[in-house]
Amino acid sequence: MTGNSLLTVESLAVEYPSNRLRRPPTRVVHDVDFTIGVHETLALVGESGSGKTTIGKAILGLAPLAAGHIWLDGRDISTIGRKERRALAVDLQAVFQNPYGSLNPSMRVGQILAEPLFADGSVSKSDALATIRRLLERVGMPGDSVTRYPANFSGGQRQRIAIARAVARTPRLIVCDEPTSALDVTTQAAALDLLTELQETLGVSYLFITHDLAVVKEFADRAIVLREGTVVESGTSEQICLRPVHPYTQRLLAAAPVPDPRLQRKRRAARLQLAADSPIHLPDDQAR
Ligand SMILES: Nc1ncnc2c1ncn2[C@@H]1O[C@H](COP(=O)(O)OP(=O)(O)OP(=O)(O)O)[C@@H](O)[C@H]1O
């Protein structure tokens, strides 16, 4: 285990049980190692199905570990039981992709934000309302949101509420699984600004799961590139986005959409060249 890291993932393997009788489980994450430092953002990138969400779930205790260990702040959290896992919610939180599905539609925003505050009985009812109003203000939402339901808000506003819920107890680490990919470009930028600002004020670390390399370059300190559940490359986000070494990373970059048509043509040409050099499958629409 690394001395100064907040999160250490060591030799992680994850298997999902087969839904066919007598079929062995399928291993989708193989021998993955990484660390995340205090106040650091580590991006996990790779094409669809490469195992990014599964690794996030394994950290959150939502996917079964076939091998390996996960330490949070020096404590092995790969073997803890349900009760300890619940208590861990103070330090470890998540923001998911779909702000429409991740907030309970039958709960008012005030109730949604109260839940983590009351989780271990350490916040009194009278303190909670003031804390909730502070949280809403911190994420740029009006105070009267407390009495309204998620359905009254846009996708970007719902993601702000989800972020407010995640930071309610000032966690050490937030697993952000594609938190901006369901948002339009402007709302996406505002959500990333909010996450950056919260990191600066709260000192939280992020595991940032994304397929968007432009976001990685802007937002992450370091990145890990996954292919079929295996790490193929890791480095600073600048290295990964500007000087990728592995052909798979180079192809991911070449496939990333860019608004500048000249640059897009150049990247497409580079990508076709790489496709000729190494036979990695990419979806048809990206091969055009
Ligand atoms: N609950 C599950 N049971 C069985 N297989 C699963 C389960 N969840 C994911 N998988 C498989 O595990 C592999 C990795 O999936 P995962 O969702 O982690 O990838 P990902 O990189 O996050 O993809 P995406 O970017 O599309 O979300 C895929 O082959 C997927 O089909």
Coordinates of C-alpha atoms and ligand atoms in Angstrom, one line a residue:
M1 CA 0.0 0.0 0.0
T2 CA 1.3 3.5 -0.9
G3 CA 2.1 5.7 2.1
N4 CA 0.6 9.1 1.1
S5 CA -2.3 8.1 -1.0
L6 CA -5.9 8.5 0.0
L7 CA -7.1 5.6 -2.1
T8 CA -5.0 2.6 -3.1
V9 CA -6.3 0.0 -5.5
E10 CA -4.1 -3.1 -5.6
S11 CA -4.3 -6.1 -8.0
L12 CA -8.0 -5.5 -8.4
A13 CA -10.0 -8.1 -10.3
V14 CA -13.8 -8.2 -10.7
E15 CA -15.9 -11.0 -11.9
Y16 CA -19.7 -11.0 -12.7
P17 CA -21.5 -14.3 -12.2
S18 CA -22.8 -15.8 -15.4
N19 CA -26.6 -15.9 -15.9
R20 CA -26.2 -19.4 -17.5
L21 CA -26.2 -22.5 -15.3
R22 CA -22.7 -24.0 -14.7
R23 CA -21.0 -21.2 -16.8
P24 CA -18.0 -19.8 -15.0
P25 CA -18.1 -16.1 -13.9
T26 CA -16.8 -13.5 -16.4
R27 CA -13.8 -11.5 -15.3
V28 CA -14.1 -8.0 -16.6
V29 CA -11.4 -6.2 -14.6
H30 CA -7.9 -7.7 -14.5
D31 CA -5.1 -6.9 -12.0
V32 CA -5.7 -3.1 -11.8
D33 CA -3.5 -1.0 -9.6
F34 CA -3.7 2.8 -9.0
T35 CA -3.6 5.4 -6.3
I36 CA -5.4 8.7 -5.7
G37 CA -3.8 11.3 -3.6
V38 CA -5.4 13.8 -1.2
H39 CA -7.0 16.7 -3.2
E40 CA -6.3 14.9 -6.5
T41 CA -8.4 14.0 -9.5
L42 CA -7.7 10.8 -11.3
A43 CA -9.6 10.1 -14.5
L44 CA -10.5 6.6 -15.6
V45 CA -10.9 6.5 -19.4
G46 CA -11.5 3.9 -22.0
E47 CA -14.1 2.9 -24.5
S48 CA -17.5 1.6 -23.6
G49 CA -17.3 -1.8 -21.8
S50 CA -13.7 -1.3 -20.8
G51 CA -14.6 -1.7 -17.1
K52 CA -14.6 1.9 -15.8
T53 CA -18.0 1.8 -14.0
T54 CA -17.2 -1.6 -12.6
I55 CA -14.0 -0.3 -11.0
G56 CA -16.0 2.6 -9.5
K57 CA -18.6 0.2 -8.3
A58 CA -16.0 -2.1 -6.7
I59 CA -14.7 0.9 -4.7
L60 CA -18.2 1.7 -3.6
G61 CA -18.8 -1.9 -2.6
L62 CA -21.4 -2.4 -5.4
A63 CA -19.4 -5.0 -7.5
P64 CA -17.9 -8.2 -6.3
L65 CA -14.1 -8.4 -5.9
A66 CA -12.5 -11.6 -7.3
A67 CA -9.1 -10.6 -6.1
G68 CA -7.1 -7.6 -4.8
H69 CA -7.6 -4.9 -2.2
I70 CA -8.9 -1.4 -1.9
W71 CA -7.6 0.9 0.9
L72 CA -9.2 4.2 1.8
D73 CA -7.0 6.3 4.0
G74 CA -5.0 3.3 5.1
R75 CA -8.0 1.1 5.9
D76 CA -8.8 -2.0 3.9
I77 CA -12.4 -1.4 2.6
S78 CA -12.5 -4.5 0.4
T79 CA -13.6 -6.8 3.1
I80 CA -15.9 -4.6 5.3
G81 CA -19.5 -5.6 6.0
R82 CA -22.7 -3.7 5.3
K83 CA -22.8 -1.7 8.6
E84 CA -19.2 -0.5 8.1
R85 CA -20.0 0.3 4.5
R86 CA -22.9 2.5 5.6
A87 CA -20.6 4.3 8.0
L88 CA -18.1 4.8 5.2
A89 CA -20.6 7.0 3.4
V90 CA -19.2 9.9 5.4
D91 CA -15.9 9.6 3.6
L92 CA -16.8 8.0 0.3
Q93 CA -19.6 9.3 -2.0
A94 CA -20.7 9.1 -5.6
V95 CA -22.2 11.2 -8.3
F96 CA -23.7 9.2 -11.2
Q97 CA -24.3 9.9 -14.9
N98 CA -28.1 10.2 -14.9
P99 CA -29.4 13.0 -12.7
Y100 CA -32.9 11.9 -13.7
G101 CA -32.5 8.4 -12.2
S102 CA -30.2 9.2 -9.2
L103 CA -32.6 11.4 -7.3
N104 CA -35.7 9.9 -5.7
P105 CA -38.6 11.6 -7.5
S106 CA -41.0 11.2 -4.6
M107 CA -38.7 13.1 -2.2
R108 CA -38.4 16.8 -1.8
V109 CA -35.0 18.3 -2.3
G110 CA -34.7 19.1 1.4
Q111 CA -35.4 15.4 2.2
I112 CA -32.8 14.2 -0.3
L113 CA -30.2 16.4 1.2
A114 CA -31.2 15.6 4.8
E115 CA -30.7 11.8 4.2
P116 CA -26.9 11.9 4.4
L117 CA -26.9 14.4 7.2
F118 CA -29.1 12.1 9.4
A119 CA -27.3 8.9 8.4
D120 CA -25.4 8.6 11.6
G121 CA -27.4 10.8 13.9
S122 CA -24.6 13.3 14.4
V123 CA -26.6 16.3 12.9
S124 CA -29.6 17.6 14.8
K125 CA -32.9 18.5 13.0
S126 CA -32.4 22.2 13.8
D127 CA -28.9 22.3 12.4
A128 CA -29.9 20.3 9.3
L129 CA -32.1 22.9 7.7
A130 CA -29.4 25.6 7.9
T131 CA -26.8 23.1 6.5
I132 CA -29.2 22.2 3.7
R133 CA -29.6 25.8 2.8
R134 CA -25.8 26.4 2.9
L135 CA -25.4 23.3 0.7
L136 CA -27.9 24.6 -1.9
E137 CA -26.2 28.0 -1.9
R138 CA -22.8 26.4 -2.4
V139 CA -24.0 24.6 -5.5
G140 CA -25.8 27.6 -6.9
M141 CA -29.4 26.5 -6.2
P142 CA -32.1 28.8 -4.7
G143 CA -33.0 28.2 -1.1
D144 CA -36.7 27.5 -1.9
S145 CA -35.5 24.4 -3.8
V146 CA -35.9 22.7 -0.4
T147 CA -39.6 22.2 -0.7
R148 CA -39.6 21.3 -4.4
Y149 CA -39.3 17.9 -6.1
P150 CA -36.5 16.8 -8.6
A151 CA -39.1 16.9 -11.4
N152 CA -39.2 20.7 -11.0
F153 CA -35.6 21.0 -12.1
S154 CA -33.5 20.8 -15.3
G155 CA -30.8 18.1 -15.8
G156 CA -28.1 20.5 -14.9
Q157 CA -29.9 21.6 -11.7
R158 CA -30.6 18.0 -10.7
Q159 CA -26.9 17.2 -11.1
R160 CA -26.2 20.2 -8.8
I161 CA -28.5 18.7 -6.2
A162 CA -26.8 15.3 -6.6
I163 CA -23.4 17.0 -6.1
A164 CA -24.8 18.8 -3.0
R165 CA -25.9 15.5 -1.6
A166 CA -22.5 14.0 -2.3
V167 CA -20.7 16.8 -0.5
A168 CA -23.2 17.1 2.4
R169 CA -20.8 15.3 4.8
T170 CA -17.6 16.7 3.3
P171 CA -16.3 13.3 2.0
R172 CA -12.7 12.5 1.3
L173 CA -13.4 10.9 -2.1
I174 CA -16.2 11.1 -4.6
V175 CA -16.5 8.6 -7.4
C176 CA -17.9 10.6 -10.3
D177 CA -19.2 8.3 -13.0
E178 CA -19.7 10.3 -16.2
P179 CA -21.4 13.1 -14.1
T180 CA -21.5 15.5 -17.0
S181 CA -22.2 13.3 -20.0
A182 CA -26.0 13.6 -19.8
L183 CA -25.7 17.4 -19.8
D184 CA -25.4 19.9 -22.7
V185 CA -22.0 21.6 -23.3
T186 CA -22.7 24.8 -21.3
T187 CA -24.3 23.0 -18.4
Q188 CA -21.4 20.4 -18.5
A189 CA -18.8 23.2 -18.1
A190 CA -20.8 24.8 -15.2
A191 CA -20.9 21.4 -13.4
L192 CA -17.1 20.9 -13.9
D193 CA -16.5 24.4 -12.6
L194 CA -18.6 23.5 -9.5
L195 CA -16.7 20.3 -8.9
T196 CA -13.4 22.2 -9.2
E197 CA -14.5 24.9 -6.8
L198 CA -15.7 22.3 -4.3
Q199 CA -12.4 20.5 -4.6
E200 CA -10.6 23.8 -3.8
T201 CA -12.8 24.6 -0.8
L202 CA -13.3 21.1 0.6
G203 CA -10.1 19.4 -0.4
V204 CA -12.0 16.4 -1.7
S205 CA -10.4 13.9 -4.2
Y206 CA -12.2 12.6 -7.3
L207 CA -12.1 9.4 -9.2
F208 CA -13.5 10.7 -12.5
I209 CA -14.9 8.1 -14.9
T210 CA -15.3 9.4 -18.4
H211 CA -14.9 8.6 -22.0
D212 CA -14.4 12.3 -22.8
L213 CA -10.7 13.1 -23.2
A214 CA -11.3 16.8 -23.6
V215 CA -12.7 16.7 -20.0
V216 CA -9.8 14.7 -18.8
K217 CA -7.3 17.3 -20.1
E218 CA -9.2 20.2 -18.5
F219 CA -10.2 18.6 -15.2
A220 CA -8.0 15.7 -14.1
D221 CA -4.5 15.7 -12.7
R222 CA -3.7 12.1 -13.8
A223 CA -5.4 9.6 -16.0
I224 CA -5.5 5.8 -16.4
V225 CA -6.5 4.3 -19.7
L226 CA -8.4 1.0 -19.6
R227 CA -8.9 -1.5 -22.3
E228 CA -10.9 -4.7 -21.8
G229 CA -10.5 -4.3 -18.0
T230 CA -6.7 -3.9 -18.1
V231 CA -4.7 -0.7 -17.6
V232 CA -2.8 0.0 -20.9
E233 CA -1.4 3.4 -20.0
S234 CA -1.3 5.9 -17.1
G235 CA 0.3 9.3 -16.6
T236 CA -0.5 12.9 -16.1
S237 CA -3.6 14.0 -17.9
E238 CA -1.4 16.2 -20.1
Q239 CA 0.8 13.2 -21.1
I240 CA -2.2 11.1 -21.8
C241 CA -4.0 13.7 -23.9
L242 CA -1.1 15.3 -25.6
R243 CA 1.6 12.6 -25.8
P244 CA -0.1 9.3 -25.6
V245 CA 2.3 6.3 -26.0
H246 CA -0.1 3.3 -26.3
P247 CA -1.8 2.9 -29.7
Y248 CA -5.1 2.3 -28.0
T249 CA -4.9 5.7 -26.3
Q250 CA -3.8 7.3 -29.5
R251 CA -6.9 5.8 -31.2
L252 CA -9.2 7.0 -28.4
L253 CA -7.8 10.5 -28.9
A254 CA -8.1 10.4 -32.6
A255 CA -11.7 9.3 -32.3
A256 CA -12.6 12.1 -29.8
P257 CA -14.9 14.6 -31.4
V258 CA -13.4 18.1 -31.8
P259 CA -15.2 21.2 -33.0
D260 CA -12.5 22.4 -35.3
P261 CA -13.1 20.7 -38.7
R262 CA -9.5 21.1 -39.9
L263 CA -8.2 19.4 -36.7
Q264 CA -10.9 16.8 -37.0
R265 CA -9.7 15.9 -40.6
K266 CA -6.1 15.7 -39.3
R267 CA -7.1 13.5 -36.4
R268 CA -9.2 11.2 -38.7
A269 CA -6.2 10.8 -41.0
A270 CA -4.0 9.9 -38.0
R271 CA -6.6 7.5 -36.8
L272 CA -7.0 5.7 -40.1
Q273 CA -3.2 5.4 -40.2
L274 CA -3.2 3.9 -36.7
A275 CA -6.1 1.6 -37.6
A276 CA -4.0 0.3 -40.5
D277 CA -1.1 -0.3 -38.1
S278 CA -2.9 -2.0 -35.2
P279 CA -6.1 -4.1 -35.4
I280 CA -8.1 -2.8 -32.4
H281 CA -11.9 -2.8 -32.9
L282 CA -13.7 0.5 -32.8
P283 CA -17.4 1.2 -33.5
D284 CA -18.3 1.6 -37.2
D285 CA -19.5 5.2 -36.8
Q286 CA -16.1 6.3 -35.5
A287 CA -14.2 4.5 -38.2
R288 CA -15.7 6.6 -40.9
Ligands
LIG1 N1 -24.0 -6.5 -13.6 C1 -23.2 -7.0 -14.6 N2 -23.3 -8.4 -14.9 C2 -22.6 -8.9 -15.9 N3 -21.7 -8.2 -16.7 C3 -21.6 -6.9 -16.4 C4 -22.4 -6.2 -15.4 N4 -22.1 -4.9 -15.4 C5 -21.2 -4.7 -16.4 N5 -20.9 -5.9 -17.0 C6 -19.9 -6.1 -18.1 O1 -18.7 -5.7 -17.6 C7 -17.9 -5.1 -18.7 C8 -17.5 -3.7 -18.2 O2 -18.6 -2.9 -18.1 P1 -18.6 -1.4 -17.4 O3 -20.0 -0.9 -17.3 O4 -17.7 -1.5 -16.2 O5 -17.8 -0.7 -18.6 P2 -17.6 0.9 -18.8 O6 -16.2 1.1 -19.3 O7 -18.1 1.7 -17.6 O8 -18.7 1.1 -20.0 P3 -19.6 2.4 -20.4 O9 -18.6 3.6 -20.7 O10 -20.4 2.0 -21.5 O11 -20.4 2.7 -19.1 C9 -18.8 -5.1 -19.9 O12 -18.5 -6.2 -20.7 C10 -20.2 -5.3 -19.3 O13 -21.0 -5.9 -20.2

